Short mmCIF file of C-alpha atoms in Angstrom, two decimals:
data_model
loop_
_atom_site.label_atom_id
_atom_site.label_comp_id
_atom_site.label_asym_id
_atom_site.label_seq_id
_atom_site.Cartn_x
_atom_site.Cartn_y
_atom_site.Cartn_z
CA MET A 523 -3.66 -28.90 22.80
CA ARG A 524 -0.93 -30.67 24.50
CA GLN A 525 2.47 -29.49 23.20
CA VAL A 526 5.08 -31.86 23.56
CA THR A 527 8.60 -30.69 21.73
CA GLU A 528 11.75 -32.34 21.42
CA HIS A 529 14.60 -31.49 21.99
CA GLY A 530 17.09 -34.27 20.17
CA GLY A 531 19.44 -36.96 21.97
CA GLY A 532 16.52 -38.33 23.57
CA VAL A 533 14.79 -35.18 25.41
CA TRP A 534 11.36 -34.59 24.92
CA SER A 535 9.18 -31.96 27.21
CA ILE A 536 5.68 -32.65 27.96
CA GLN A 537 3.68 -28.71 28.80
CA VAL A 538 1.40 -29.80 31.99
CA PRO A 539 -0.88 -26.79 33.14
CA ILE A 540 -0.92 -24.99 36.40
CA PRO A 541 -4.58 -24.18 37.33
CA ASP A 542 -4.89 -20.08 37.82
CA ASN A 543 -1.80 -19.59 37.55
CA PRO A 544 -0.20 -17.14 35.02
CA LEU A 545 2.59 -19.22 34.73
CA GLY A 546 0.64 -21.36 32.38
CA HIS A 547 2.30 -24.56 32.80
CA THR A 548 5.67 -26.45 34.00
CA LEU A 549 7.57 -28.11 31.32
CA VAL A 550 8.31 -31.92 32.69
CA HIS A 551 11.31 -32.77 30.89
CA VAL A 552 11.07 -36.58 29.37
CA LEU A 553 15.29 -38.45 29.83
CA ASP A 554 14.89 -41.78 27.96
CA THR A 555 16.94 -44.36 29.62
CA ASP A 556 18.71 -47.72 28.86
CA ARG A 557 15.57 -48.41 32.38
CA GLY A 558 13.23 -46.37 30.95
CA PRO A 559 11.92 -43.24 30.64
CA VAL A 560 12.58 -40.71 33.65
CA LEU A 561 10.60 -37.24 34.43
CA ILE A 562 12.39 -34.26 35.31
CA ASP A 563 9.20 -32.46 37.22
CA THR A 564 5.68 -33.57 37.43
CA GLY A 565 3.76 -30.88 37.43
CA TRP A 566 0.86 -29.67 39.67
CA ASP A 567 -1.95 -32.57 41.05
CA ASP A 568 -4.88 -31.52 39.41
CA PRO A 569 -6.49 -33.97 37.05
CA ALA A 570 -6.73 -32.04 33.89
CA SER A 571 -2.22 -32.21 34.54
CA TRP A 572 -2.28 -35.51 34.69
CA THR A 573 -4.78 -35.99 31.86
CA GLU A 574 -1.49 -33.66 29.89
CA LEU A 575 0.83 -35.38 31.04
CA SER A 576 -0.67 -39.17 29.83
CA ASP A 577 -1.18 -37.86 27.04
CA GLY A 578 2.11 -36.16 26.13
CA LEU A 579 3.42 -40.04 27.16
CA ALA A 580 1.37 -41.34 24.71
CA ALA A 581 2.22 -39.75 22.38
CA LEU A 582 5.83 -40.36 22.52
CA GLY A 583 4.84 -44.09 22.18
CA THR A 584 5.20 -44.71 25.82
CA SER A 585 3.10 -44.32 29.46
CA VAL A 586 2.70 -43.24 32.77
CA ARG A 587 3.72 -47.42 33.65
CA ASP A 588 6.86 -47.52 32.40
CA VAL A 589 8.75 -44.01 33.61
CA HIS A 590 11.35 -45.25 35.55
CA GLY A 591 11.97 -42.44 38.33
CA VAL A 592 11.48 -39.06 38.95
CA VAL A 593 13.63 -36.67 39.36
CA ILE A 594 12.54 -33.06 41.45
CA THR A 595 14.35 -29.84 40.80
CA HIS A 596 12.46 -28.39 43.56
CA HIS A 597 9.54 -29.60 45.84
CA HIS A 598 7.46 -26.45 44.81
CA PRO A 599 3.36 -28.37 43.65
CA ASP A 600 4.00 -26.76 40.43
CA HIS A 601 6.95 -29.98 39.84
CA HIS A 602 5.68 -32.26 42.85
CA GLY A 603 2.35 -32.28 43.22
CA LEU A 604 2.02 -35.49 40.50
CA SER A 605 5.07 -37.39 41.96
CA GLY A 606 3.06 -39.44 44.03
CA LYS A 607 0.48 -40.56 41.80
CA VAL A 608 2.90 -41.00 38.55
CA ARG A 609 4.84 -43.44 41.65
CA GLU A 610 1.46 -45.22 42.21
CA GLU A 611 1.05 -45.84 38.79
CA SER A 612 4.45 -47.23 37.78
CA GLY A 613 6.77 -48.07 41.05
CA ALA A 614 8.87 -45.55 39.38
CA TRP A 615 11.63 -44.18 42.77
CA ILE A 616 11.72 -40.23 43.32
CA ALA A 617 14.57 -38.50 44.02
CA MET A 618 14.58 -34.65 45.78
CA HIS A 619 17.48 -32.31 47.69
CA ALA A 620 17.54 -33.83 51.37
CA ALA A 621 16.70 -30.09 52.36
CA ASP A 622 12.95 -30.17 50.10
CA THR A 623 13.19 -33.29 51.63
CA ALA A 624 12.81 -32.03 54.82
CA VAL A 625 10.31 -29.18 53.69
CA VAL A 626 8.18 -31.80 52.51
CA ARG A 627 8.35 -33.56 56.01
CA ARG A 628 7.93 -31.40 58.13
CA THR A 629 5.14 -30.37 56.23
CA ARG A 630 3.17 -33.57 56.74
CA GLU A 631 3.84 -34.74 60.28
CA SER A 632 2.65 -31.43 61.41
CA GLU A 633 -1.13 -31.07 63.10
CA PRO A 634 -3.91 -28.91 60.12
CA GLY A 635 -3.31 -25.22 61.25
CA THR A 636 0.18 -25.58 62.06
CA TRP A 637 1.35 -23.44 58.96
CA LEU A 638 -1.44 -20.83 59.14
CA ASP A 639 -0.72 -20.27 62.80
CA TYR A 640 3.29 -20.03 61.93
CA LEU A 641 2.35 -17.83 58.58
CA ALA A 642 -0.03 -15.62 60.63
CA ARG A 643 3.19 -15.55 63.37
CA LYS A 644 5.27 -14.49 60.49
CA LEU A 645 3.30 -12.07 58.91
CA ALA A 646 2.47 -9.93 62.59
CA THR A 647 6.74 -9.78 62.66
CA VAL A 648 7.22 -8.44 59.42
CA GLY A 649 4.66 -5.90 60.17
CA ALA A 650 1.21 -7.57 57.90
CA PRO A 651 -2.18 -5.03 58.92
CA GLU A 652 -4.64 -6.82 61.01
CA GLU A 653 -6.70 -7.19 58.49
CA HIS A 654 -4.48 -9.17 55.83
CA ILE A 655 -3.92 -11.39 59.70
CA ALA A 656 -7.48 -11.88 59.82
CA PRO A 657 -8.56 -14.41 56.69
CA LEU A 658 -5.83 -16.65 58.13
CA LEU A 659 -6.97 -16.88 61.59
CA ALA A 660 -10.83 -17.74 59.82
CA ALA A 661 -9.29 -20.24 58.12
CA ARG A 662 -7.52 -21.87 61.34
CA SER A 663 -10.88 -21.45 63.48
CA GLY A 664 -12.60 -22.85 60.50
CA GLY A 665 -10.80 -26.13 59.56
CA ARG A 666 -10.31 -25.35 55.64
CA THR A 667 -6.50 -26.60 56.14
CA ARG A 668 -7.00 -29.73 54.44
CA THR A 669 -7.39 -27.81 50.41
CA LEU A 670 -3.69 -26.26 50.49
CA PRO A 671 -1.09 -27.27 48.49
CA GLY A 672 1.57 -29.98 49.31
CA LEU A 673 -0.02 -30.80 52.56
CA ARG A 674 0.16 -34.71 52.06
CA SER A 675 3.40 -34.31 48.76
CA ALA A 676 5.32 -37.30 48.09
CA LEU A 677 7.99 -38.08 50.22
CA PRO A 678 10.92 -39.44 47.82
CA ASP A 679 12.63 -43.02 47.85
CA ARG A 680 16.15 -41.59 47.03
CA GLU A 681 18.34 -38.35 47.61
CA ILE A 682 19.68 -36.31 45.27
CA VAL A 683 23.58 -35.59 46.65
CA PRO A 684 24.98 -32.35 44.73
CA GLY A 685 28.45 -32.95 42.20
CA GLU A 686 27.55 -36.47 41.70
CA LEU A 687 25.91 -38.38 38.68
CA LEU A 688 22.59 -40.04 39.08
CA ASP A 689 22.27 -43.06 38.67
CA LEU A 690 20.28 -43.38 35.49
CA ALA A 691 21.71 -46.14 32.75
CA GLY A 692 23.06 -44.62 29.93
CA ARG A 693 22.94 -40.99 30.86
CA ARG A 694 26.02 -38.67 32.33
CA LEU A 695 23.51 -36.42 34.73
CA ARG A 696 25.29 -34.78 37.18
CA ALA A 697 23.71 -32.62 40.26
CA ILE A 698 24.07 -28.91 41.32
CA TRP A 699 22.39 -27.68 44.29
CA THR A 700 21.49 -24.60 43.62
CA PRO A 701 19.66 -22.69 46.86
CA GLY A 702 17.85 -19.71 46.67
CA HIS A 703 14.13 -20.40 45.11
CA THR A 704 13.98 -23.52 47.74
CA PRO A 705 16.99 -24.83 50.59
CA GLY A 706 16.49 -27.68 48.10
CA HIS A 707 17.18 -26.66 44.46
CA VAL A 708 18.89 -28.62 42.44
CA CYS A 709 20.04 -28.12 38.53
CA LEU A 710 21.00 -31.23 36.74
CA HIS A 711 23.61 -31.03 33.87
CA LEU A 712 23.60 -33.52 30.96
CA GLU A 713 27.06 -33.77 30.66
CA GLU A 714 26.57 -35.50 27.14
CA GLU A 715 27.37 -33.68 23.46
CA HIS A 716 24.79 -31.33 22.29
CA PRO A 717 22.52 -33.27 19.71
CA ALA A 718 23.23 -30.71 17.70
CA ARG A 719 26.81 -29.80 18.66
CA LEU A 720 26.08 -26.06 20.15
CA PRO A 721 29.40 -24.52 21.59
CA GLY A 722 29.44 -25.85 24.96
CA HIS A 723 29.53 -28.39 27.89
CA GLY A 724 26.51 -30.07 27.34
CA ARG A 725 22.42 -28.99 28.72
CA LEU A 726 21.29 -28.26 32.02
CA PHE A 727 17.68 -28.45 33.19
CA SER A 728 17.31 -25.98 35.53
CA GLY A 729 14.07 -26.01 36.94
CA ASP A 730 13.79 -22.32 38.27
CA HIS A 731 16.28 -21.42 39.36
CA LEU A 732 17.07 -19.95 35.27
CA LEU A 733 14.25 -18.68 33.67
CA PRO A 734 14.78 -16.49 30.05
CA GLY A 735 12.83 -14.25 31.39
CA ILE A 736 11.52 -14.81 34.51
CA SER A 737 13.67 -13.94 38.38
CA PRO A 738 12.66 -16.63 40.21
CA HIS A 739 10.86 -16.08 43.42
CA ILE A 740 12.94 -15.79 46.61
CA GLY A 741 11.53 -15.78 49.70
CA LEU A 742 11.77 -18.20 53.30
CA TYR A 743 11.50 -21.52 53.63
CA GLU A 744 12.26 -22.07 57.89
CA ASP A 745 12.14 -24.75 60.00
CA PRO A 746 9.58 -22.90 62.63
CA ASP A 747 11.52 -23.97 65.62
CA ASP A 748 14.74 -23.39 64.79
CA ALA A 749 15.77 -19.89 64.90
CA THR A 750 18.88 -19.73 62.00
CA VAL A 751 18.53 -16.43 60.18
CA THR A 752 19.38 -17.62 56.69
CA ASP A 753 19.96 -15.56 54.07
CA PRO A 754 17.84 -17.38 50.90
CA LEU A 755 19.05 -14.43 48.12
CA GLY A 756 22.78 -14.59 48.93
CA ASP A 757 22.66 -18.62 48.12
CA TYR A 758 20.57 -17.72 45.46
CA LEU A 759 23.30 -15.56 43.70
CA ASP A 760 26.24 -17.40 44.77
CA SER A 761 24.14 -20.50 43.00
CA LEU A 762 23.82 -18.35 39.83
CA GLU A 763 27.52 -17.85 40.17
CA ARG A 764 28.24 -21.07 40.06
CA ILE A 765 25.74 -21.62 36.78
CA GLY A 766 26.99 -19.55 34.78
CA ARG A 767 30.65 -20.50 35.30
CA LEU A 768 29.74 -24.24 33.43
CA GLY A 769 29.28 -23.05 30.13
CA VAL A 770 26.71 -25.28 29.06
CA ALA A 771 25.67 -24.97 25.15
CA GLU A 772 22.13 -24.69 25.68
CA VAL A 773 19.78 -24.24 28.96
CA LEU A 774 16.64 -26.32 29.42
CA PRO A 775 14.19 -24.52 32.03
CA ALA A 776 10.83 -25.76 33.88
CA HIS A 777 9.29 -22.17 32.63
CA GLN A 778 8.55 -20.56 29.43
CA TYR A 779 11.47 -21.91 26.83
CA ALA A 780 14.57 -22.84 26.03
CA PHE A 781 17.59 -21.05 25.67
CA ALA A 782 21.09 -20.57 24.78
CA ASP A 783 23.89 -18.28 26.80
CA ALA A 784 23.04 -19.26 30.60
CA ALA A 785 26.05 -17.01 31.40
CA GLY A 786 24.54 -14.02 29.54
CA ARG A 787 21.18 -14.81 31.75
CA VAL A 788 23.08 -14.92 34.16
CA ARG A 789 24.91 -11.49 34.07
CA GLU A 790 21.70 -10.08 34.02
CA LEU A 791 20.40 -11.65 36.90
CA LEU A 792 23.35 -10.64 39.05
CA ASP A 793 22.56 -6.79 37.62
CA HIS A 794 18.94 -7.44 38.03
CA HIS A 795 18.98 -7.94 42.02
CA GLU A 796 21.82 -5.38 42.49
CA GLU A 797 20.33 -2.34 40.99
CA ARG A 798 17.20 -4.05 42.80
CA LEU A 799 19.10 -4.04 46.28
CA THR A 800 20.21 -0.51 45.45
CA GLY A 801 16.15 0.76 45.46
CA LEU A 802 15.56 -0.32 48.13
CA LEU A 803 18.44 1.24 50.11
CA GLY A 804 16.89 4.44 48.75
CA LEU A 805 13.52 3.70 49.89
CA LEU A 806 14.76 2.09 53.41
CA ALA A 807 16.17 6.26 53.90
CA THR A 808 13.42 6.15 56.77
CA PRO A 809 12.51 3.18 58.51
CA LEU A 810 10.61 0.32 56.88
CA THR A 811 8.78 -2.24 58.08
CA PRO A 812 8.90 -5.46 55.60
CA TRP A 813 5.84 -5.46 54.59
CA GLN A 814 5.91 -1.78 54.53
CA LEU A 815 8.83 -1.79 52.32
CA ALA A 816 7.12 -4.59 50.18
CA GLU A 817 4.27 -2.07 49.56
CA ARG A 818 6.84 0.80 48.15
CA MET A 819 9.03 -1.93 46.12
CA GLU A 820 8.17 -2.09 42.22
CA TRP A 821 6.13 -5.45 41.05
CA ASN A 822 4.44 -6.85 38.11
CA ARG A 823 1.19 -4.65 38.73
CA PRO A 824 0.20 -1.93 41.70
CA TRP A 825 0.16 -3.16 45.11
CA GLU A 826 -3.36 -2.39 45.05
CA GLN A 827 -4.38 -5.45 42.72
CA ILE A 828 -1.75 -8.07 43.89
CA PRO A 829 -3.76 -11.00 45.09
CA TYR A 830 -3.97 -11.74 49.05
CA GLY A 831 -1.79 -15.10 48.62
CA SER A 832 0.51 -13.06 46.21
CA ARG A 833 1.79 -10.71 48.71
CA ASN A 834 2.54 -12.96 51.11
CA ILE A 835 4.76 -14.12 48.85
CA ALA A 836 5.89 -10.48 48.24
CA VAL A 837 6.38 -9.91 51.72
CA SER A 838 8.82 -12.81 51.62
CA GLU A 839 10.85 -11.71 49.51
CA ALA A 840 11.15 -8.13 49.98
CA GLU A 841 12.13 -9.83 53.64
CA ALA A 842 14.26 -11.67 52.02
CA HIS A 843 16.26 -8.34 50.52
CA VAL A 844 16.16 -7.09 53.28
CA ARG A 845 18.20 -9.73 55.09
CA ARG A 846 20.58 -9.64 52.17
CA LEU A 847 21.00 -5.70 52.48
CA VAL A 848 21.65 -6.71 56.68
CA LYS A 849 24.73 -9.06 56.42
CA LEU A 850 26.42 -6.91 53.42
CA GLY A 851 26.12 -3.96 56.81
CA ARG A 852 24.19 -1.48 53.70
CA ALA A 853 21.04 -2.04 56.35
CA GLU A 854 20.49 -2.74 59.75
CA ALA A 855 17.34 -3.12 62.36
CA ALA A 856 16.11 0.45 63.60
CA GLU A 857 16.17 1.08 67.52
CA GLY A 858 13.48 0.61 69.57
CA THR A 859 10.77 -0.35 66.54
CA ASP A 860 8.07 -3.22 66.86
CA PRO A 861 7.47 -5.23 65.00
CA VAL A 862 11.07 -4.37 63.77
CA ALA A 863 12.19 -1.47 60.67
CA TYR A 864 14.99 -1.41 59.25
CA VAL A 865 17.23 1.26 57.89
CA ALA A 866 19.78 1.98 55.42
CA VAL A 867 22.95 2.34 57.27
#
């Protein structure tokens, strides 16, 4: 059943399904402007998702053809997937932060199989066993690369500049750069009085940065040709603190449900990651590769039950946490290990 929710003040959300994903759906927000509706994210590129988005807009008395613009919180396919199709249908512009635009452009311009080659090398570096890497090599040699999501994601027309108001007629929507979940993730601060006069300063479209019951994945999105060692978890924690200081009345996230007390949720997430880092230091009493660390970390199910693709995501998150510990001087690479193992200091 189509799910459309009115949030007041010319803001609605449409549940757009994500195929075969436990999250279930993306909340695509619709913001009324003097030039027509603007979408914040668009949902996964799938026929059923397109139908739900189209029907949801129809229920609001508008259509995809009327969409004036698309603002993307980040490049993931459950947020950016349908953007190109919306633009084809309506002529709408698409806006995204430059860091995520770079990821989209790099992905589009890479030769088929380049991403799988990089992932195979990366997994070997973090200590993945040969039997885990073998399916990637088989997919590469068999040419099964064009079905990967995001290979032909739409390039945006506009750049979201942190700190600036977006060009939305009749609305005050300010971009806040919140890297961590992706390098160019942005939250969007609607600097207008809450329609129900809840205490606080406006509302926040938080994308995946701040969710009411989930800690978003913090992994690695690196240019294979760039040797810079990034610290995405550190970026995320710094971004969280900035969001906590905004004092917004309500958060409108891209998954789950709207909620108040953003500052309280920020504190919970900061505490969660500090507890997790402390727990990882216990595991690193003996040297472990990021893969071995991921095997021992607590997830939402035992490691043996985690699907193949999700293990790649898990080990990326494990490495992001290790990098944070190294940067804080709480862990270091163990001398003479290959693949590199890390140990608590």
